[in-house]
Coordinates of C-alpha atoms in Angstrom, one line a residue:
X640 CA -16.2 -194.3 1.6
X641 CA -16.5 -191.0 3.3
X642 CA -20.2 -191.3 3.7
X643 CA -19.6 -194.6 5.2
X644 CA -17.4 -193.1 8.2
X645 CA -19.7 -190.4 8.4
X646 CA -22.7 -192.4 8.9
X647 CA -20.5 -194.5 11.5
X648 CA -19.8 -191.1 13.6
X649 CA -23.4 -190.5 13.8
X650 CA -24.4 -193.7 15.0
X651 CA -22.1 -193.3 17.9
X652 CA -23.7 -191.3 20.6
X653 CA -26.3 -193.4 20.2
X654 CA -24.2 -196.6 21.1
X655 CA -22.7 -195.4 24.0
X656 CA -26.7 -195.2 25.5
X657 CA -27.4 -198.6 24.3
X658 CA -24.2 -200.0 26.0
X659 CA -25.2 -198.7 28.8
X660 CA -28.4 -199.9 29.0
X661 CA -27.1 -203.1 27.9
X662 CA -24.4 -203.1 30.6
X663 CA -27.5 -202.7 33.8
X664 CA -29.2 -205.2 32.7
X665 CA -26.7 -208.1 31.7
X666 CA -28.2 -211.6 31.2
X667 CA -26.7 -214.9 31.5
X668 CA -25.6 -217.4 29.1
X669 CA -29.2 -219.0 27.0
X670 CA -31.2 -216.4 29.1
X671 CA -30.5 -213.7 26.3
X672 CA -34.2 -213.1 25.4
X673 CA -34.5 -209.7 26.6
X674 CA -30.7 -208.7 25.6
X675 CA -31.4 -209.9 22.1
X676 CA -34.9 -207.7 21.7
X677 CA -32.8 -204.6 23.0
X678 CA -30.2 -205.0 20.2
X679 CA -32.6 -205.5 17.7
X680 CA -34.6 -202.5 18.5
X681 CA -32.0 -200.4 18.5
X682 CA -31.4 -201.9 15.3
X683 CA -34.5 -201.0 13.9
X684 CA -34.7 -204.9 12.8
X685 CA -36.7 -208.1 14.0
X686 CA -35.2 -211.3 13.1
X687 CA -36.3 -215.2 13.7
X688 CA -34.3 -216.0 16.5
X689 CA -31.2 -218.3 15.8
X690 CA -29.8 -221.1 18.1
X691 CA -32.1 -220.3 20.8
X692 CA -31.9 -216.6 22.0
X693 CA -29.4 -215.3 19.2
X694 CA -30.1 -213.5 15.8
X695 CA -28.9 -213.0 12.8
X696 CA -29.7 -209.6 10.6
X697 CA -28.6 -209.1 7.2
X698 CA -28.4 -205.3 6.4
X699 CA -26.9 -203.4 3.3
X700 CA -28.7 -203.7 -0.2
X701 CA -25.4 -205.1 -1.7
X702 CA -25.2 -208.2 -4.1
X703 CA -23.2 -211.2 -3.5
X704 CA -22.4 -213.3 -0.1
X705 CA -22.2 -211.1 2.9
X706 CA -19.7 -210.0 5.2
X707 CA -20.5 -211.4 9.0
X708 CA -19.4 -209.9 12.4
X709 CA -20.3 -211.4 15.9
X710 CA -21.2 -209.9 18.5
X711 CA -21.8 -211.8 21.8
X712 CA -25.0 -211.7 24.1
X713 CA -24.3 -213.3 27.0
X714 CA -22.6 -211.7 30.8
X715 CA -20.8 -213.4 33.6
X716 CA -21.9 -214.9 37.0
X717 CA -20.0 -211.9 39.0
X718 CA -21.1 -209.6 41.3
X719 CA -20.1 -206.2 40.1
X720 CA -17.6 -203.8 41.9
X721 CA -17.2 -200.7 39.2
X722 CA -19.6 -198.2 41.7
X723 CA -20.6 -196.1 38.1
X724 CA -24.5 -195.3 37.9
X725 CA -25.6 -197.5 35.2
X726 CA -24.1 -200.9 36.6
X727 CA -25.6 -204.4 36.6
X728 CA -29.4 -204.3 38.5
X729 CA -29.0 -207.9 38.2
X730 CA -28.0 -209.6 41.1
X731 CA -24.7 -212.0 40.5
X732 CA -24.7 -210.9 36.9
X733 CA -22.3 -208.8 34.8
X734 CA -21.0 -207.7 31.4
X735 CA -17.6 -208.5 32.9
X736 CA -15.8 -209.2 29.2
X737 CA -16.9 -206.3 27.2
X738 CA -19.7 -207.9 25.3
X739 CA -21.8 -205.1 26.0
X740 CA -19.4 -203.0 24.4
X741 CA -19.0 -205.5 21.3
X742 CA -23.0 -205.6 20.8
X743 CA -23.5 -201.5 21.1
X744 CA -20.5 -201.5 18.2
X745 CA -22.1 -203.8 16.1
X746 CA -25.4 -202.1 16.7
X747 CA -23.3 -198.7 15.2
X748 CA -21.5 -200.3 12.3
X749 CA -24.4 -202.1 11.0
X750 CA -26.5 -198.8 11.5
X751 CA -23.8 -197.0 9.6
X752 CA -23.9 -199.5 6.7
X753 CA -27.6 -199.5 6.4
X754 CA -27.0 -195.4 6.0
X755 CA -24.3 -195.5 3.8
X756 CA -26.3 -196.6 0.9
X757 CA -25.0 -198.5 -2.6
X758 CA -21.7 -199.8 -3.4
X759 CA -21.3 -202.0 0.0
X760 CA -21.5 -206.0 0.0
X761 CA -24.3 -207.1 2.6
X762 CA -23.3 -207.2 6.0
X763 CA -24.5 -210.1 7.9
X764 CA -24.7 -209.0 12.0
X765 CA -24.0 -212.5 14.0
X766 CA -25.9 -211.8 18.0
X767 CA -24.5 -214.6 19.1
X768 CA -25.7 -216.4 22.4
X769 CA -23.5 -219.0 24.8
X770 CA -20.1 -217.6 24.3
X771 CA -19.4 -218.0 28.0
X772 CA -20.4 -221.7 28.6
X773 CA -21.4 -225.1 27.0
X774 CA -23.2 -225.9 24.7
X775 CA -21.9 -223.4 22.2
X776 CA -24.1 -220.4 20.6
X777 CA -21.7 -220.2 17.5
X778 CA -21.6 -223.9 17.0
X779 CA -25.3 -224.2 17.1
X780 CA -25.5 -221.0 14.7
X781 CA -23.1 -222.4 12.3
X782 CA -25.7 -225.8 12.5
X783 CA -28.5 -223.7 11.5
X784 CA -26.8 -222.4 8.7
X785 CA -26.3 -218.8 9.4
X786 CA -23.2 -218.8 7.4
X787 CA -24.4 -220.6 3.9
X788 CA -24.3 -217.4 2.4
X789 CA -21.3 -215.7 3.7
X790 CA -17.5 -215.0 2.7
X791 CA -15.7 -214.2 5.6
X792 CA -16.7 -213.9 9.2
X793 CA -15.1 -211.1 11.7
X794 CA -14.4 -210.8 15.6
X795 CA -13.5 -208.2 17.7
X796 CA -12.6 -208.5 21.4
X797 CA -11.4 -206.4 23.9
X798 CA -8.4 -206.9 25.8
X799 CA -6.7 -204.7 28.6
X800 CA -3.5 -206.8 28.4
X801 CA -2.9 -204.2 24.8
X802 CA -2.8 -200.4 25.5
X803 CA -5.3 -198.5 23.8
X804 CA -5.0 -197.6 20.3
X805 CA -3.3 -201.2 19.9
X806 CA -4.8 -204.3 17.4
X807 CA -3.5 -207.5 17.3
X808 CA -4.4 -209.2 13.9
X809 CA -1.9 -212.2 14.0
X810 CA -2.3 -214.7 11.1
X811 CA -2.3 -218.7 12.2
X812 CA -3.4 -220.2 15.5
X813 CA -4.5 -217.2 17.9
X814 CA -6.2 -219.4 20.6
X815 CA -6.3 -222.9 22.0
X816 CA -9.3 -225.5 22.2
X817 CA -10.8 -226.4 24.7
X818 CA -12.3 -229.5 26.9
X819 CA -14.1 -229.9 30.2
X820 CA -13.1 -233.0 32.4
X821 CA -14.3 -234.1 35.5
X822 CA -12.9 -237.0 37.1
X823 CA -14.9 -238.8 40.0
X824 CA -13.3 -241.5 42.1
X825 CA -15.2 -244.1 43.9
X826 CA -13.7 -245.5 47.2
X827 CA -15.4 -246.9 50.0
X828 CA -16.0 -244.7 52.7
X829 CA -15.2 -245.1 56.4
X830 CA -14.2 -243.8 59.6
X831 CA -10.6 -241.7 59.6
X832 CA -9.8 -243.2 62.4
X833 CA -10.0 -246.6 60.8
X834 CA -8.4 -245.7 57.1
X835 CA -7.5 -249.3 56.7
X836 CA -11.2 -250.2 56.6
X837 CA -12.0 -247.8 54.1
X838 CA -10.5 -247.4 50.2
X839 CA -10.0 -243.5 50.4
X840 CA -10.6 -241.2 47.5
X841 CA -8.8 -238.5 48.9
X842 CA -5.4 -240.0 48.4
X843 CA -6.8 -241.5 45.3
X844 CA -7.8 -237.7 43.7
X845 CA -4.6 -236.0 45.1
X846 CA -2.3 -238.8 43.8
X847 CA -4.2 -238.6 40.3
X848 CA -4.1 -234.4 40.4
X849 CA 0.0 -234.9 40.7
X850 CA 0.4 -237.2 38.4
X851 CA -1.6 -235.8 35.6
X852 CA 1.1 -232.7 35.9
X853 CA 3.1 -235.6 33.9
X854 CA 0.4 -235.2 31.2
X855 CA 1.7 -232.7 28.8
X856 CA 5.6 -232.5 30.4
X857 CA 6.2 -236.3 29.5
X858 CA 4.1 -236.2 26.3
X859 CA 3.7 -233.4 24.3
X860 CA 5.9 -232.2 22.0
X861 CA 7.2 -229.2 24.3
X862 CA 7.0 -227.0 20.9
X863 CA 3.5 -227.2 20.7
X864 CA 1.5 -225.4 23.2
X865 CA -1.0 -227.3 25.6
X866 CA -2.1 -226.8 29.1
X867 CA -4.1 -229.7 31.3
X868 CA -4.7 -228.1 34.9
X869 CA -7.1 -228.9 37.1
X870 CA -9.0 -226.3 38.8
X871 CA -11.9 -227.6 41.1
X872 CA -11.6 -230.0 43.8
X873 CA -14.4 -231.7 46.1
X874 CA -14.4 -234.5 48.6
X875 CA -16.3 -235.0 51.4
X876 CA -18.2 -232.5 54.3
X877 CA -16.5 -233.8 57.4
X878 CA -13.1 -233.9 59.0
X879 CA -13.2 -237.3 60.8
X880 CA -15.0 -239.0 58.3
X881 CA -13.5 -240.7 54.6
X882 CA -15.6 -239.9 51.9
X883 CA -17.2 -242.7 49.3
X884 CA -16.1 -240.4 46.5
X885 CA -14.4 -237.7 45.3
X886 CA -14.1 -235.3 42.1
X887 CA -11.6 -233.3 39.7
X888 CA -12.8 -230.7 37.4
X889 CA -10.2 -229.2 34.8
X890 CA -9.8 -228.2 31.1
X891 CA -7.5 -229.3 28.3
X892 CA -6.3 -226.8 26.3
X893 CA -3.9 -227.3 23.2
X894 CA -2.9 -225.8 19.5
X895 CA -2.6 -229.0 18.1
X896 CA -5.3 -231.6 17.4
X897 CA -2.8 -234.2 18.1
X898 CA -2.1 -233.2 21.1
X899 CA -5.7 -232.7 22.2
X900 CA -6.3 -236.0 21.4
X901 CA -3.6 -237.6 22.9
X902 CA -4.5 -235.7 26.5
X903 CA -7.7 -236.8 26.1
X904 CA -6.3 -240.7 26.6
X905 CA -3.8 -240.2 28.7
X906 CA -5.9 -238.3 31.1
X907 CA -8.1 -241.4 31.5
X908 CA -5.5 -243.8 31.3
X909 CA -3.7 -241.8 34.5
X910 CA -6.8 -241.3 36.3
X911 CA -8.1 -245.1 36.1
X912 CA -4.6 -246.7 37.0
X913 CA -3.7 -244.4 39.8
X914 CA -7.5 -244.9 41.2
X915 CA -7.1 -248.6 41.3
X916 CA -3.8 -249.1 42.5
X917 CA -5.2 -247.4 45.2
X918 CA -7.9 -249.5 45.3
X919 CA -10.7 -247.0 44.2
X920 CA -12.0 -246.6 41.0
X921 CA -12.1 -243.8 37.9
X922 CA -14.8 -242.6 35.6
X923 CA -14.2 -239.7 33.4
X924 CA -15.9 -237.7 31.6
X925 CA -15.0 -235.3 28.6
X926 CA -17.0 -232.4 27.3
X927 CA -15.3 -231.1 24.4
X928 CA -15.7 -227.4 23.4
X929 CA -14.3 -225.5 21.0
X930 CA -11.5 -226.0 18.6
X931 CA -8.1 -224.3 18.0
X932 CA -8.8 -220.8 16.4
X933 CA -7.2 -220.5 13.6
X934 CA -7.2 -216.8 11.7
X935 CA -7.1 -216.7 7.7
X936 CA -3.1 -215.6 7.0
X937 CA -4.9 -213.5 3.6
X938 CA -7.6 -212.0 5.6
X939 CA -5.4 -210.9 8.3
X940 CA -2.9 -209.6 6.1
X941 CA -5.3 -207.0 4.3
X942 CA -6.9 -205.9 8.0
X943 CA -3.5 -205.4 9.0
X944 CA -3.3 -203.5 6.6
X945 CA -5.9 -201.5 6.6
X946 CA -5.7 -200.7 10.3
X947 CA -2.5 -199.1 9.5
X948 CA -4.3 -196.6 7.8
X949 CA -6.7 -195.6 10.4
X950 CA -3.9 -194.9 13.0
X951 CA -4.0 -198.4 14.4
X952 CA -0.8 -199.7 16.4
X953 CA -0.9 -203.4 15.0
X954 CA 2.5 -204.8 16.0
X955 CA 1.1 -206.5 19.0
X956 CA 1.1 -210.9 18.3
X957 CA -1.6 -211.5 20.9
X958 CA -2.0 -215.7 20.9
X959 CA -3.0 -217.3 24.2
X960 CA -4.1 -221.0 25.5
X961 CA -7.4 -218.9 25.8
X962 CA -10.6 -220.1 23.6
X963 CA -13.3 -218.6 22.0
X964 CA -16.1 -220.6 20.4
X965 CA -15.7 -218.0 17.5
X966 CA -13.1 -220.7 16.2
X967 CA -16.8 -222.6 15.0
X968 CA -17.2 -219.9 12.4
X969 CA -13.7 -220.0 11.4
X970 CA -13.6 -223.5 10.6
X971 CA -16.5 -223.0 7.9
X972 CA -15.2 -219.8 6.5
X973 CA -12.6 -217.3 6.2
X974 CA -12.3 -215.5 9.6
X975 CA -10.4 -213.6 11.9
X976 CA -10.3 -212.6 15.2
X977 CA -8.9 -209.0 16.3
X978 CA -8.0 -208.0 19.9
X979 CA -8.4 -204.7 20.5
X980 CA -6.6 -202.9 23.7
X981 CA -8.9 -201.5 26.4
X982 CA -8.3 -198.8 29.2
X983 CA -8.2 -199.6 32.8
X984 CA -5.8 -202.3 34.6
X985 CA -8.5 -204.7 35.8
X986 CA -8.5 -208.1 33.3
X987 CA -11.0 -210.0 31.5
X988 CA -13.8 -211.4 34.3
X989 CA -13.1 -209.2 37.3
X990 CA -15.5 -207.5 38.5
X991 CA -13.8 -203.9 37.8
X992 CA -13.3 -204.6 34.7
X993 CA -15.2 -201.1 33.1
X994 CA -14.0 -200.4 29.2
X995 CA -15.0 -196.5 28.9
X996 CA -16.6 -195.2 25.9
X997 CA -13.0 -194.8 23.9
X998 CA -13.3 -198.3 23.6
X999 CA -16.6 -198.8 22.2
X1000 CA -15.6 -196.3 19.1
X1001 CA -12.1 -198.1 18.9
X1002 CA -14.4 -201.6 18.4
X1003 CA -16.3 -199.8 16.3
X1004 CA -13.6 -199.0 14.3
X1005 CA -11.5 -202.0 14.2
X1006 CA -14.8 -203.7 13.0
X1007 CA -16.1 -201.5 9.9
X1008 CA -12.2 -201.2 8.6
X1009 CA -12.4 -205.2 8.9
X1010 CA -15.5 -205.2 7.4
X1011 CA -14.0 -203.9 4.3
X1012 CA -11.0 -205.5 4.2
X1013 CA -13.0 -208.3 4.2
X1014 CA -14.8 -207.3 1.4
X1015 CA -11.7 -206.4 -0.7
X1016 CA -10.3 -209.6 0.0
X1017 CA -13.5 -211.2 -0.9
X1018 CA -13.4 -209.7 -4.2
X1019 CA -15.9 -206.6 -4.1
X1020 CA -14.8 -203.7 -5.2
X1021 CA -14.1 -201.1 -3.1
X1022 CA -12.3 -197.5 -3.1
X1023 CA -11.7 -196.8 1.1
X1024 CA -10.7 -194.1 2.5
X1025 CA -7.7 -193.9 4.4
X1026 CA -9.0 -191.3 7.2
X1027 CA -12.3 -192.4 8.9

């Protein structure tokens, strides 16, 4: 496996210019044309596109089902505060949760596999589109059948809340689902100086946004994670005047079908009663996105492993009432999903947020030593070296 890391060394320099390139011109979620065709040239590949403006590029002359990792094409609606020279030229857009860095890895470690030559199982590189909003990139890739011919499936994400040099590889339930609501309440609208004249949706929302804090405290098992907050709130433009409606937008999160099910009802059971005890009424509606992420206890076992080997802290149990719609692969196949710990205080989606190049050859390496734990696991047969 020598040549292997080797190969993956060489590709390096190489990555680090693509990321940047990839990072001043960030494109927004099913507008990854141009994003795609950047990481394919510098691939060296052309693929039929998948799910829209993703791809999906076998490399590796290996027999057998392939190993898949994902990378994600997709940036952020920020405006970008990091001042270096090779920042966003796209207005309101910005690789502001590492995916840049994840594509330029992937571009490296499937590089370094082509190189390597014989004795490698395939290596199936997922570009995956939509990971930042509805309707999902990986559910729509896993519906085209990307992963018919595939054993295991790998993720890598960056996250500053680990220290550099630290994985987190936890086994079991590593991040919630999640569901879009919005609720809209229709009143009858009126003067404010006249309330009694008018059924008023403001009272209506407010008294349904306090009460739904009763959701999960007063019906969820309090062992069993779940979160139901509301985040957006809109009624009306003027001060003296009631509005005819108003609006709630939140998600439901939860590690527990169960649970997300049972959130789901009482959600529109609070938000219809409370509306029309008020006289106003309810409607909701429910977008459901991904489910509960759920890593392979064997497969994260062996990359645990593995990562031991190359130096790796992996003592870090990272689990969060985040989501990913990574969880779409790992419902079909064996999967796991590896945080990796990034320089730099700023979090996920600010605008700062600015891995450095240490991180891009950290993802790099978390994903090749996956990759071939993966494969051991899998059942090829592999002699790796313990020193990349």
């Amino acid at each position: 496996m020598d040549d292997l890391w080797q190969a993956l060394e060489a590709e390096l320099p190489a990555a680090r210019e693509l990321r940047r390139e990839l990072h001043r011109h960030p494109e927004l979620s099913g507008s990854e044309s141009a994003t795609r065709d950047r990481v394919l040239a510098a691939l060296g590949q052309s693929a039929v596109p998948v799910a829209g403006t993703g791809a999906a590029v076998r490399v590796g002359d290996g027999a057998g089902p392939s190993i898949a990792v994902r990378a994600e094409l997709d940036a952020l609606p920020i405006d970008e505060r990091t001042g270096v020279e090779w920042a966003s030229e796209s207005p309101g857009v910005m690789h502001a949760c590492g995916h840049d860095v994840h594509l330029a890895a992937l571009v490296a470690v499937a590089r370094a596999v082509e190189r390597a030559g014989d004795g490698l199982p395939p290596l199936l590189a997922l570009f995956q589109p939509r990971e930042e909003r509805y309707p999902s990139g990986a559910r729509d890739m896993v519906g085209q059948g990307v992963l018919d011919d595939c054993a295991a499936v790998i993720g890598v994400h960056l996250h500053p809340g680990l220290e550099p040099g630290v994985v987190a590889c936890s086994a079991g339930t590593v991040n919630a689902s999640a569901d879009e609501f919005t609720i809209t309440v229709t009143g009858h609208p009126g003067h404010a100086g006249y309330p009694h004249l008018a059924q008023d949706p403001v009272v209506a929302i407010a008294s349904i946004v306090v009460t739904l804090q009763t959701a999960v405290s007063r019906n969820v098992d309090p062992m069993t994670p779940a979160v139901l907050g509301v985040s957006s709130l809109h009624a009306g433009d003027a001060a003296n005047a009631i509005p005819g409606t108003a609006t709630a937008r939140g998600t439901i999160r939860a590690y527990d079908a169960t649970a997300r099910d049972l959130l789901h009802h009482r959600l529109t059971t609070i938000a219809r009663s409370v509306a029309d005890s008020l006289g106003c009424t309810a409607h909701v509606d429910i977008v459901r996105g991904e489910p509960v992420l759920t890593n392979d206890a064997a497969l994260a076992a062996a990359v645990t492993t593995l990562l031991g080997t190359q130096g790796f802290d992996t003592s870090a149990d990272l689990r969060s009432m985040g989501a990913d719609d990574f969880s779409y692969f790992a419902e079909q196949v064996p999967s796991v999903m590896l945080f990796v710990g990034a320089t730099g205080n700023d979090m996920l989606h600010s605008p700062a947020f600015l891995p450095d190049d240490s991180d891009l050859t950290r993802v790099a390496t978390t994903m090749l030593t996956t990759y071939l734990a993966a494969a051991q696991t899998t059942g090829a047969q592999l002699v790796i070296s313990a020193t990349p």
